[in-house]
Amino acid sequence: MDSRDIEKWRVKLDSYANVEDGVEYWLARDLMEPMGYTRWENFAEVVKRAKVSCETNKTPVDSHFRDTTKMVTAGVAARAVKDYKLTRYACYLIAQNGDSNKQEIALAQAYFAVQTRRQELIEQRFAEIQRLQARHSLSDSEKQLSGIAFKRGVDSKGFAIIKSKGDEALFGGKSTAEMKQQLGVSKSSALADRLADVLIKAKDLTNSMTAFNAEEHDLYGLDQIKQEHVENNTSVRGSLIDRGIVPENLPPAEDTKKLERRVKADEKKLKEGTDGFTDPQGRLDL
C-alpha cells in the first residue's frame, strides 16, 4: 500500500468522524468496511473483544463504547439495527483485536493511535505496527517449528543447532553470533529484533516451510530436520539475492523490543488522554 492509498483511506476515516459535546467519536458500522470486514456479525465479535480489553485495562467500558442504533433500509422497509458510538481509544482497541492479517487493521491501529491526522505520522506508525506484526509472526512460527521438532526426536540443544545452521545458510556462512556482532546485538538478545523487515519475513517463511515439510515428508531426528531447514534458508537466500537483496549486507533496523515499548507507551497516553462520553463529574451523558 503506497502513500496515495493510505491518504485515501485516511480521508475516508476522517469523513466518518463525529463530535458530540466536544468528544470525537465514530460509529462501528461506518468503520466495519474500512477495517476490512464485510459482515456485521464478524465485526461485532471484534467489538466484543475490544470491550473486554477495555475492561482488562481498568477503563470504564461505557465511557468509550456507547450503545446506539442505526436505521437501515431493505427494499421499502426501514428498521433499526444495533450500532456503537466509539471514542478514538475504543476504535484503537477494536483495531488491536481485529484480524492482524488484514492490512486495514494495521492502518486503523496507526490512524487511531495518533492524536494528529498528519499523513506522515500515520505512515510511520503503520510501518512500525507492520514491523511488530512481522516479528510476532516470526516468534509464532518458531514456536510451531520447535513443537514439531520436539515431537520428532529433536531436543532443545538440537533445535538450537537447527536454528544456527539455518542462519548460516541465510546469511552466506555467517553464524548467528557473527551477525549479532555485526548488527550490534547483545549476546542475550534475539538477532531477529534488529533485522530488516524483509529478513524477519524471510525467517518466518523458512520456519513455516520447514514445519510443513517435516510433517508432510515425515522427517525425523536432528539430521533430517536440520537439512530441510538449511535447504529452505538456502532457497530463500537465493530468491533474495536474485532481487538484489544480500541478507548479511543489510543494515540493522530499530530494535523491536524498544519499538514495542514505545508503542505501548503511546497507547497509555492515548488511554489517559481520552475522557470518553463522560462529563467532568464522570456521569454518562445518556
Short mmCIF file of N, CA, C and O in Angstrom, two decimals, residues 64 89 115 266-276:
data_model
loop_
_atom_site.label_atom_id
_atom_site.label_comp_id
_atom_site.label_asym_id
_atom_site.label_seq_id
_atom_site.Cartn_x
_atom_site.Cartn_y
_atom_site.Cartn_z
N HIS A 64 -16.40 4.54 26.64
CA HIS A 64 -15.79 4.50 25.31
C HIS A 64 -16.60 3.74 24.27
O HIS A 64 -16.40 3.90 23.07
N TYR A 89 -10.12 5.93 21.51
CA TYR A 89 -9.50 4.83 22.23
C TYR A 89 -10.23 3.52 21.96
O TYR A 89 -9.60 2.47 21.78
N GLN A 115 -2.83 11.30 17.74
CA GLN A 115 -3.83 12.33 18.02
C GLN A 115 -3.94 13.32 16.86
O GLN A 115 -4.97 13.92 16.65
N ASP A 266 2.78 4.96 23.96
CA ASP A 266 1.87 5.83 23.21
C ASP A 266 0.42 5.41 23.44
O ASP A 266 -0.48 6.25 23.52
N GLU A 267 0.21 4.09 23.54
CA GLU A 267 -1.14 3.59 23.81
C GLU A 267 -1.62 4.07 25.18
O GLU A 267 -2.78 4.44 25.35
N LYS A 268 -0.71 4.07 26.16
CA LYS A 268 -1.07 4.54 27.50
C LYS A 268 -1.44 6.02 27.47
O LYS A 268 -2.41 6.44 28.11
N LYS A 269 -0.68 6.81 26.70
CA LYS A 269 -1.00 8.24 26.56
C LYS A 269 -2.36 8.42 25.90
O LYS A 269 -3.13 9.31 26.28
N LEU A 270 -2.64 7.58 24.91
CA LEU A 270 -3.93 7.65 24.23
C LEU A 270 -5.05 7.35 25.21
O LEU A 270 -6.07 8.05 25.25
N LYS A 271 -4.86 6.31 26.01
CA LYS A 271 -5.87 5.93 27.00
C LYS A 271 -6.10 7.05 28.00
O LYS A 271 -7.24 7.39 28.32
N GLU A 272 -5.01 7.64 28.51
CA GLU A 272 -5.13 8.68 29.52
C GLU A 272 -5.63 10.00 28.94
O GLU A 272 -6.18 10.82 29.67
N GLY A 273 -5.46 10.17 27.64
CA GLY A 273 -5.84 11.44 27.03
C GLY A 273 -7.24 11.48 26.49
O GLY A 273 -7.66 12.49 25.92
N THR A 274 -8.02 10.39 26.63
CA THR A 274 -9.40 10.38 26.15
C THR A 274 -10.35 10.19 27.31
O THR A 274 -10.25 9.24 28.06
N ASP A 275 -11.26 11.15 27.49
CA ASP A 275 -12.20 11.09 28.60
C ASP A 275 -13.45 10.30 28.28
O ASP A 275 -14.25 10.01 29.17
N GLY A 276 -13.64 9.97 27.02
CA GLY A 276 -14.83 9.21 26.65
C GLY A 276 -16.10 10.04 26.74
O GLY A 276 -16.08 11.27 26.78
#
